[in-house]
Coordinates of C-alpha atoms in Angstrom, one line a residue:
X1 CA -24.9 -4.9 0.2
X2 CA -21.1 -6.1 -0.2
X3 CA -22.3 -7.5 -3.9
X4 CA -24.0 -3.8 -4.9
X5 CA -21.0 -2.1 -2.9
X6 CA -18.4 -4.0 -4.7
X7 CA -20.0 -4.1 -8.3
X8 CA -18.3 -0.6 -9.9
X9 CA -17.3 0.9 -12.8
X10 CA -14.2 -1.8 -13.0
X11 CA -17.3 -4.2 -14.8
X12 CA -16.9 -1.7 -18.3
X13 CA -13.3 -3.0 -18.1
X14 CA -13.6 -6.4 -17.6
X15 CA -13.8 -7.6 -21.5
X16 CA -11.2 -5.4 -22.5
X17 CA -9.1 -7.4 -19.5
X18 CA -9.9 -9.9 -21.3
X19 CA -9.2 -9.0 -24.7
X20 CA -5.7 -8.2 -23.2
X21 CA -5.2 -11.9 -21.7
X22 CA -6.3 -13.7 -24.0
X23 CA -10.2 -15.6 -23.6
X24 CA -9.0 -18.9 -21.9
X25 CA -6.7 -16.7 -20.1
X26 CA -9.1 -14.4 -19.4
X27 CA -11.4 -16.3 -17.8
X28 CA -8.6 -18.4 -15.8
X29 CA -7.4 -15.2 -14.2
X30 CA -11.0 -13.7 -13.4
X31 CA -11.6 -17.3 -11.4
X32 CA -8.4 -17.5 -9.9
X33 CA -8.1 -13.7 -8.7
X34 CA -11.4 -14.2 -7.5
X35 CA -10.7 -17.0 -4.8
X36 CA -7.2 -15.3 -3.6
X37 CA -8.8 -12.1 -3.0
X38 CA -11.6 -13.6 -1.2
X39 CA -9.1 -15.5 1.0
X40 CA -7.0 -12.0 1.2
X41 CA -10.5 -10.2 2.5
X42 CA -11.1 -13.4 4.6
X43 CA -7.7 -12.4 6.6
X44 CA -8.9 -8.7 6.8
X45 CA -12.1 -9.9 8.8
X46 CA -10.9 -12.3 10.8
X47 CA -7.9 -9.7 11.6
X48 CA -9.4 -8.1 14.8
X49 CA -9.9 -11.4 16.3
X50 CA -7.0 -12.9 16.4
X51 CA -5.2 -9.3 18.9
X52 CA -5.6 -10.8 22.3
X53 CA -6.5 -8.8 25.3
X54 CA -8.4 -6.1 23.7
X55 CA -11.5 -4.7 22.4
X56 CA -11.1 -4.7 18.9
X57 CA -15.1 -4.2 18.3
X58 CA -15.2 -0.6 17.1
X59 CA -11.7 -1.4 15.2
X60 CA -11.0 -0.4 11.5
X61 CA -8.3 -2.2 9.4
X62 CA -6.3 0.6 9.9
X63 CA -6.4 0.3 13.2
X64 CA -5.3 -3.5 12.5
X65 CA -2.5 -2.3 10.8
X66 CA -1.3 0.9 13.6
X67 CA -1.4 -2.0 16.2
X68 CA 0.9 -4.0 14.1
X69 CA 3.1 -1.6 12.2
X70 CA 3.2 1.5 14.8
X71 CA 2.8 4.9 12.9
X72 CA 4.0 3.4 9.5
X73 CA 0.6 1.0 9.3
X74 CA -1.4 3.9 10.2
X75 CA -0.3 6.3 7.7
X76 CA 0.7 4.0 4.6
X77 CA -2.9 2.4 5.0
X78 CA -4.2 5.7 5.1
X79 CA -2.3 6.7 1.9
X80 CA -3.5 3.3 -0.3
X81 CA -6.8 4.0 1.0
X82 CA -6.9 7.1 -0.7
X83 CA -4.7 6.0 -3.6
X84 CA -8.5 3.8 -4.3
X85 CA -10.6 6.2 -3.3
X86 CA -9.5 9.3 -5.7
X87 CA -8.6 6.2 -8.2
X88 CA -12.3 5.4 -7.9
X89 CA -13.3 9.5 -8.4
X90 CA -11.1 10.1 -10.9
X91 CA -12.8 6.7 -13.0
X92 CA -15.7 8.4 -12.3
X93 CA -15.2 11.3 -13.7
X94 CA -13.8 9.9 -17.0
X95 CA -17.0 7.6 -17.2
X96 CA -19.1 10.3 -16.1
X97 CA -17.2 13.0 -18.7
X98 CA -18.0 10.2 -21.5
X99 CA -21.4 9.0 -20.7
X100 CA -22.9 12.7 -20.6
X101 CA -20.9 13.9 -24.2
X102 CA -22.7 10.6 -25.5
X103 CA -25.8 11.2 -24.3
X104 CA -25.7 15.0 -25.0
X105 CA -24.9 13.6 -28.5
X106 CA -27.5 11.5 -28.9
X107 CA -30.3 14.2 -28.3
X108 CA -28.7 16.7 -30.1
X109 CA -28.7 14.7 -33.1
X110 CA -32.6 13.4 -32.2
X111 CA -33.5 16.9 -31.9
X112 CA -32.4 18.3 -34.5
X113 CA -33.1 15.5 -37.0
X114 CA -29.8 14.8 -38.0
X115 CA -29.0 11.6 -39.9
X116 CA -26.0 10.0 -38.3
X117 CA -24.2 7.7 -39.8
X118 CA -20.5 6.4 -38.1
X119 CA -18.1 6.4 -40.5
X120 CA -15.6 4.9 -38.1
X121 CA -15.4 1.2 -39.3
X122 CA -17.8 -0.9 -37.7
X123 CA -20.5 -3.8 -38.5
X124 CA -23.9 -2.9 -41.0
X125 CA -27.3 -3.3 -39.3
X126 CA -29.4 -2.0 -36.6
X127 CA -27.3 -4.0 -33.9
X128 CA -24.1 -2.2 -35.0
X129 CA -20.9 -2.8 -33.6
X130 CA -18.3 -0.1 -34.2
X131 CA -14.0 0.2 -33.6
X132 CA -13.5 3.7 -32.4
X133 CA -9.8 2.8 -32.0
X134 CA -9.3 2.3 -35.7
X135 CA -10.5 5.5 -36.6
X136 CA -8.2 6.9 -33.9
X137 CA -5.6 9.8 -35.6
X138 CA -7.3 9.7 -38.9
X139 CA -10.5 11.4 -37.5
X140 CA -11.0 14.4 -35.7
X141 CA -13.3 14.1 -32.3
X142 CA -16.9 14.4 -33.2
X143 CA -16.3 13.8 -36.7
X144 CA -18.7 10.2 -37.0
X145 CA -22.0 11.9 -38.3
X146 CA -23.1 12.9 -41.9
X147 CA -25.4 15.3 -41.6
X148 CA -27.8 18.0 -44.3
X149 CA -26.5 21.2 -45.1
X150 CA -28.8 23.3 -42.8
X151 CA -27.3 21.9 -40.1
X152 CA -23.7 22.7 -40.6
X153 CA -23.3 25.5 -38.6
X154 CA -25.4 24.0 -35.7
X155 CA -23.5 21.2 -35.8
X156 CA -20.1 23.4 -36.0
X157 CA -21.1 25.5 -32.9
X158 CA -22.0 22.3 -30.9
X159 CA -19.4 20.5 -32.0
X160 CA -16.9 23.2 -30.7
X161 CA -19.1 23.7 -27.4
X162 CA -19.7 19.8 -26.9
X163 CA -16.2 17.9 -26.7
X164 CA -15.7 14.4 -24.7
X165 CA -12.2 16.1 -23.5
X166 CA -11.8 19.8 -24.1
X167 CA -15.6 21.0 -22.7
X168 CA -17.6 18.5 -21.2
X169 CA -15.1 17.8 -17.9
X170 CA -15.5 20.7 -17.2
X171 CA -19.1 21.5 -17.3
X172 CA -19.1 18.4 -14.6
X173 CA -17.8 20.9 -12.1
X174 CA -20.7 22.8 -11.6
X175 CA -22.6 20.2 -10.6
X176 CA -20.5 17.8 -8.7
X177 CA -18.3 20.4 -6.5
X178 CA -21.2 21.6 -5.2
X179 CA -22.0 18.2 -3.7
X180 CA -18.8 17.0 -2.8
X181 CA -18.4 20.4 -0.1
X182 CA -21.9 19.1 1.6
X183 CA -21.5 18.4 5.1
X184 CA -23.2 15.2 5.0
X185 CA -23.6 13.4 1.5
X186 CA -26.4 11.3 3.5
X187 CA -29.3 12.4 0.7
X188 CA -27.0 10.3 -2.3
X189 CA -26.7 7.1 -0.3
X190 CA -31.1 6.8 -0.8
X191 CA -29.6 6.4 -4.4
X192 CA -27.7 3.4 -3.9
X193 CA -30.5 1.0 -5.5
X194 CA -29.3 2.4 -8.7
X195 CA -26.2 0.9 -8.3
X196 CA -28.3 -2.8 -8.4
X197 CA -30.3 -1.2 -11.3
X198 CA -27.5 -0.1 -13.6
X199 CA -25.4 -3.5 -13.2
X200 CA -29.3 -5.1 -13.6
X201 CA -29.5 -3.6 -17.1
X202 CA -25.9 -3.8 -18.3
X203 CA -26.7 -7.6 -17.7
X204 CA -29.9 -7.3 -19.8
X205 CA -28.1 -5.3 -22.4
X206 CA -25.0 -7.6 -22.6
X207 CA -27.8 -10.7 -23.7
X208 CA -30.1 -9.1 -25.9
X209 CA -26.5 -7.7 -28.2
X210 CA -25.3 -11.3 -27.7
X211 CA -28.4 -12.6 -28.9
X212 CA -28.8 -10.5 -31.9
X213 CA -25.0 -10.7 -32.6
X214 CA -24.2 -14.6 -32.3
X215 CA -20.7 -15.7 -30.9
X216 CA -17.7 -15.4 -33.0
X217 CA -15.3 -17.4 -31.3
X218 CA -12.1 -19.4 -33.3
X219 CA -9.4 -20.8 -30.5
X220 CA -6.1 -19.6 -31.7
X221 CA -4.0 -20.7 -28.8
X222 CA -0.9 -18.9 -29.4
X223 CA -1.3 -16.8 -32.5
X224 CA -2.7 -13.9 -33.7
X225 CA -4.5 -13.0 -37.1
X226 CA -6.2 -10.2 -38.5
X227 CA -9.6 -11.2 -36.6
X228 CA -8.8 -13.4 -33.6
X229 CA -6.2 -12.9 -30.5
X230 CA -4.4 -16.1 -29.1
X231 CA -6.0 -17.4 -25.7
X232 CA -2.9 -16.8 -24.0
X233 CA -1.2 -13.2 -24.0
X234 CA 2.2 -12.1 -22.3
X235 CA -0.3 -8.8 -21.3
X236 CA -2.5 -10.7 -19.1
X237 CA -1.1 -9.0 -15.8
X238 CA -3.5 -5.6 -17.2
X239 CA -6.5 -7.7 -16.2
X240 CA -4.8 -9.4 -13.0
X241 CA -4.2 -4.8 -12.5
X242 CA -8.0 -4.6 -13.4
X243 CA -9.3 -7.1 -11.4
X244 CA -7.7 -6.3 -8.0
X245 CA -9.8 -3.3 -7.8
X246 CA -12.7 -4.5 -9.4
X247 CA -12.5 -7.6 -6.7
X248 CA -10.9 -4.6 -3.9
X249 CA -13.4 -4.3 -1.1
X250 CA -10.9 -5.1 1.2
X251 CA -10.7 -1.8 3.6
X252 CA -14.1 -1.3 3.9
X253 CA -15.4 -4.9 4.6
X254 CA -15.2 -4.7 8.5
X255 CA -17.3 -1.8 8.6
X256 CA -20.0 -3.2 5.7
X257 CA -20.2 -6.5 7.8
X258 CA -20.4 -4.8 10.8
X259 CA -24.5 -4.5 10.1
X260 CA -24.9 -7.8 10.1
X261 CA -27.5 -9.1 13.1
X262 CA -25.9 -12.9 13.1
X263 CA -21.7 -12.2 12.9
X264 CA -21.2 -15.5 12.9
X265 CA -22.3 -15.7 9.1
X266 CA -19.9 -12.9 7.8
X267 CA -17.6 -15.4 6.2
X268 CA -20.8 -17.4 4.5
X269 CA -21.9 -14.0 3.0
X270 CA -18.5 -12.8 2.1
X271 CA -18.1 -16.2 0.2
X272 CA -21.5 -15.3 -1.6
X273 CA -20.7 -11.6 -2.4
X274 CA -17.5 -13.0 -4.0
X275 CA -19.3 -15.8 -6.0
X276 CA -21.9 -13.7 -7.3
X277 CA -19.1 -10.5 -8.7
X278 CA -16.9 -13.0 -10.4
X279 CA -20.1 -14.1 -12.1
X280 CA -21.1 -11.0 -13.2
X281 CA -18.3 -10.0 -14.3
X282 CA -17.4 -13.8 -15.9
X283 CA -20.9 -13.5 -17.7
X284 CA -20.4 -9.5 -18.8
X285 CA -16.3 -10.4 -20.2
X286 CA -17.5 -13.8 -21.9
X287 CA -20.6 -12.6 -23.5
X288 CA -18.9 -9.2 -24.7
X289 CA -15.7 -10.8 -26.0
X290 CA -17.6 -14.0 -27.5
X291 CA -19.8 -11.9 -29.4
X292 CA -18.0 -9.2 -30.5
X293 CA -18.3 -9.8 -34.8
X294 CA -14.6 -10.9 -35.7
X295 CA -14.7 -11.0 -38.7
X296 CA -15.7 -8.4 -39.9
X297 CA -14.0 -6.4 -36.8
X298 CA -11.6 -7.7 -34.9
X299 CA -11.0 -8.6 -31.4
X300 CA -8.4 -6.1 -30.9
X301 CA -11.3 -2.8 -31.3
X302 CA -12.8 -4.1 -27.5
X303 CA -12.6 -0.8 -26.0
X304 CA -11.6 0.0 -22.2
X305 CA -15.4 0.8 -22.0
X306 CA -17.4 -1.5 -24.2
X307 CA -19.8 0.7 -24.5
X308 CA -18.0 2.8 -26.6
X309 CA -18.2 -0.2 -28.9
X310 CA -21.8 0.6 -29.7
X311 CA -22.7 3.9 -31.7
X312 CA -24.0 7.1 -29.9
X313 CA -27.4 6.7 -31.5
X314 CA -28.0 3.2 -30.3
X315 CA -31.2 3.3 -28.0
X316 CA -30.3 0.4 -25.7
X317 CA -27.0 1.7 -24.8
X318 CA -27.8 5.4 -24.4
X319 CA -30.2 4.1 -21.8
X320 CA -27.4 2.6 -20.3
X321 CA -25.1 5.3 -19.9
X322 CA -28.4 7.6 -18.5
X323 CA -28.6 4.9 -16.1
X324 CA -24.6 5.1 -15.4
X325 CA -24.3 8.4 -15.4
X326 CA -27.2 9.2 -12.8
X327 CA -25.8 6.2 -10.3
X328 CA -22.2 7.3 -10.8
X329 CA -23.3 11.0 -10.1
X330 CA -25.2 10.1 -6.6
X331 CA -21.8 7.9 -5.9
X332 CA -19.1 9.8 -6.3
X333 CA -19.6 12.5 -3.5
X334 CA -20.0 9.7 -0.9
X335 CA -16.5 8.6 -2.2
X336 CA -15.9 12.2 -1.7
X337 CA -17.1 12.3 1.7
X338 CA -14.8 8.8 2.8
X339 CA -11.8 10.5 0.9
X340 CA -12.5 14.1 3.1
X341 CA -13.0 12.0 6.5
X342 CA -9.8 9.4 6.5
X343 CA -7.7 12.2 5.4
X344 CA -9.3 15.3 7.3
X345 CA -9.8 13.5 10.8
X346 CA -6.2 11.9 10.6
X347 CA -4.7 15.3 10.0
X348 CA -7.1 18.1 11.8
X349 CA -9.1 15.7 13.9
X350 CA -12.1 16.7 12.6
X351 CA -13.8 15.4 9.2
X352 CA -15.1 18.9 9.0
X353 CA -12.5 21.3 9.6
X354 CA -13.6 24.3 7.8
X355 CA -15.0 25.0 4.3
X356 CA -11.6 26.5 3.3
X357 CA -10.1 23.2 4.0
X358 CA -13.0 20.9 2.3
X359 CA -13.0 23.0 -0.8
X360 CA -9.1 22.7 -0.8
X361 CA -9.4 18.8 -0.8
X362 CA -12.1 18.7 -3.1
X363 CA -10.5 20.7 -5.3
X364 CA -7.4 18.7 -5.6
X365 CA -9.4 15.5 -6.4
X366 CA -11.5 17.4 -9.2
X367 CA -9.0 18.8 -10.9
X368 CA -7.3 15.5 -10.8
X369 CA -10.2 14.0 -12.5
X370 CA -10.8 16.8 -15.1
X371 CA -7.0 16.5 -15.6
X372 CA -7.5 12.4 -16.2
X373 CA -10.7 13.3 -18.8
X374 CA -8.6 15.6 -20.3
X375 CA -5.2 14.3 -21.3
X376 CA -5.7 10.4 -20.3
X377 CA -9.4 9.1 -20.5
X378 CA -8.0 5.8 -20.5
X379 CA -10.5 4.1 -17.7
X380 CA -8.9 0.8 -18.4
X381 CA -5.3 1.8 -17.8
X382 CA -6.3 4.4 -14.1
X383 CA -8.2 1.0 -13.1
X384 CA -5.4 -0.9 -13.4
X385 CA -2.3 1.3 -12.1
X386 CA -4.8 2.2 -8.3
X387 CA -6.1 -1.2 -8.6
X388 CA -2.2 -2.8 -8.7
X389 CA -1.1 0.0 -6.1
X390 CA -4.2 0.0 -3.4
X391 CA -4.1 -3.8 -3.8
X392 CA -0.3 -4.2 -3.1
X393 CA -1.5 -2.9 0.5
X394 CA -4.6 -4.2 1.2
X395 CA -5.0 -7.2 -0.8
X396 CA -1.9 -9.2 -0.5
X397 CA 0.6 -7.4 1.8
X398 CA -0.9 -5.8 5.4
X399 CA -3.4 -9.1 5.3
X400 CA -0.9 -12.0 5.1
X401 CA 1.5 -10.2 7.1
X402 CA -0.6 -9.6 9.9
X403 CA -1.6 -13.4 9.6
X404 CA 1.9 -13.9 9.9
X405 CA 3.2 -12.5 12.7
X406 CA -0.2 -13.2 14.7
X407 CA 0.6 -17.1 14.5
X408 CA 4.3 -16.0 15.3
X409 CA 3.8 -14.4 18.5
X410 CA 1.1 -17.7 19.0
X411 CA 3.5 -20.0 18.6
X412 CA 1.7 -21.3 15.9
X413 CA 3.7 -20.3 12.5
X414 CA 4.7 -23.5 10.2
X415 CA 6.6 -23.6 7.2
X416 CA 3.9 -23.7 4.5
X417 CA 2.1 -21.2 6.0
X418 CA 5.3 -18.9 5.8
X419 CA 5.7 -19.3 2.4
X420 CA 2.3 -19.7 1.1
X421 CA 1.7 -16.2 2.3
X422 CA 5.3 -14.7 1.3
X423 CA 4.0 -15.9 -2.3
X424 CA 0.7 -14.1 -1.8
X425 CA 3.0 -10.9 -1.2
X426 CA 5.3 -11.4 -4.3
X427 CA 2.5 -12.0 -6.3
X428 CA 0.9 -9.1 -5.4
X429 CA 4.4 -6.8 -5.7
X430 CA 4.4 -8.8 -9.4
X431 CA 1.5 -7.6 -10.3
X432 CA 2.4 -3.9 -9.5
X433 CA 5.7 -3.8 -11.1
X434 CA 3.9 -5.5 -14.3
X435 CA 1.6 -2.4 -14.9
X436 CA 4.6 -0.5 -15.6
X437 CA 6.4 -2.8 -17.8
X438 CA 3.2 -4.3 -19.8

């Protein structure tokens, strides 16, 4: 559950993350990221235990925090939590904008017979590789096919009607706000299994292109050339930004590991849920970054999503982003539905106050994701600015703080503690500040 609950969208990033470190860099960050949010998580379940004299059993970390931090815990956990949870949405709704223009693409052209043929630079063969970001400012969107002289006009009108930015977003509406104003969002969670499916098949998909495309690897330690970046890269902080919300489970794990019958195991199976993500998403970075034909592309093309690195008509990835796009569609109102209870209960009491007042929230988040879609569908860069800000909270600063000051009032403080956690906190206020400078 906390492996499928914890595997997101953040896994499209992760190669790109890499791409932007460096490979040896890459993968020493995705290792290392790994085992400090673990031990941050670690202090966020074993938080509750260590309040004497009360019955923490029904408690949330946010109630952790209120009991430590008064009225400024309560509503500055409230406020990161949502900072991830419309992060999340808004992702979403870029993926979700991208994934149905690219499958709307692909059967338009299927239909209609039309011969496509990317002429944004990219590999030959039927296992083609493409660099969308070269082509970007010399051609106009929707601009890769070649088609026959019937279709022009066709292709004109749906080409006007069918835009990744301009349309699409907002035929997204119509289905999803709907959905999101549901009382209970209850009928979506019999969907998670698609959550294990999609990641299932990414994995799948990941081998067979590696298979077919052979690794193209040459170590250039602290260069760069026209095919290969150096293993180490002054922007490795944007995957550190990635990577704290694609590791971020952190203010939902009390209540996931709440379900378990034998508590005394929750650390064991937090350790494993860990383990098994920073595989996944070691595997998925490697393979995609190691593969990826440089020369005759180079490294640099990695999109934020790597499947935009492979061509609309490619079979095996259109049946990824189907997959995607019907997972991330049965997701994103029970994101909704978390995002309209913290913040509806804390203000009105009630997680249901009044459609006026749902539709209002819901609302706001939408149009914040249409407005992402729109003018900044960059998944990579929205991952990495919540992940940096939710994380500053959750991860590395209300965990080792409350650590601290629990072994304070105990009696129990010692030097290396203090400081091992005050550099857990400056780390984490590093990796914030970087975003914005990197």
């Amino acid at each position: 559950m906390i492996w499928n609950t914890m595997m997101g969208t953040s896994i499209l990033s992760i190669p790109w993350g890499i791409k932007q470190a460096g490979f040896t860099s890459g993968i020493i960050l995705i290792l290392l990221m790994g085992i400090l949010t673990l031990y941050c998580c670690y202090r966020v379940v074993k938080s509750r235990q260590i309040i004497p004299l009360i019955d923490t059993s029904n408690w949330e970390f946010p109630d952790v925090c209120k009991y430590y931090f008064g009225s400024f815990g309560q509503w500055s956990s409230l406020l990161f939590s949502m900072i991830s949870l419309v992060g999340a949405m808004v992702v979403y709704w870029v993926l979700m904008s991208n994934f149905l223009f690219n499958t709307g693409k692909f059967i338009y052209n299927y239909v209609h017979d039309i011969n496509v043929t990317d002429i944004v630079p990219g590999t030959n063969g039927s296992n083609k590789v493409i660099c969308p970001s070269a082509a970007s400012g010399h051609l106009p969107q929707n601009r890769g096919v070649v088609f026959s002289a019937d279709n022009i006009t066709g292709f004109t009108l749906f080409e006007k009607w069918w835009n990744k930015s301009q349309t699409v977003p907002f035929y997204l509406i119509a289905v999803l706000l709907p959905m999101l104003n549901l009382k209970s969002p209850s009928f979506f969670a019999k969907f998670n299994v698609l959550g294990t499916v999609s990641v299932v098949y990414l994995v799948f998909l990941v081998t067979i292109k590696a298979a077919h495309l052979g690794i193209h690897l040459e170590f250039n330690w602290f260069t760069e050339n026209e095919f290969f970046v150096p293993e180490f890269r002054i922007l490795f902080p944007q995957l550190t930004g990635v990577l704290t919300l694609a590791f971020f489970i952190h203010n939902c794990v009390i209540t996931l590991l709440q379900n378990n019958r034998n508590q005394e195991n929750n650390v064991r199976d937090l350790s494993i849920a860990y383990f098994l993500v920073g595989l996944t998403y070691l595997y998925v970075g490697v393979i995609i970054f190691a593969s990826f034909p440089s020369p005759p592309l180079s490294k640099e093309c990695i999109e934020q999503n790597f499947l935009d690195n492979f061509p609309s008509d490619d079979i095996m990835s259109f049946v990824a982003r189907i997959f995607l796009l019907f997972q991330m569609m049965t997701v994103y109102p029970l994101l909704g539905y978390l995002a309209r209870v913290q913040l509806l209960r804390q203000f009105f009491g009630n997680a249901y106050p009044s459609l006026f007042h749902v539709l209002a929230l819901n609302l706001a988040i939408v149009g914040a994701g249409v407005a992402m879609a729109r003018f900044y569908p960059n998944i990579g860069g929205i991952i990495r600015y919540s992940g940096a800000t939710c994380g500053l909270a959750f991860v590395f600063v209300y965990p080792s703080l409350i650590y601290v000051i629990s072994l304070h009032r105990a009696g129990q403080l010692t030097w290396p503690a203090l400081i091992a956690h005050i550099f857990i906190i400056l780390l984490g206020l590093a990796n914030l500040i970087a975003q914005f400078l990197l």
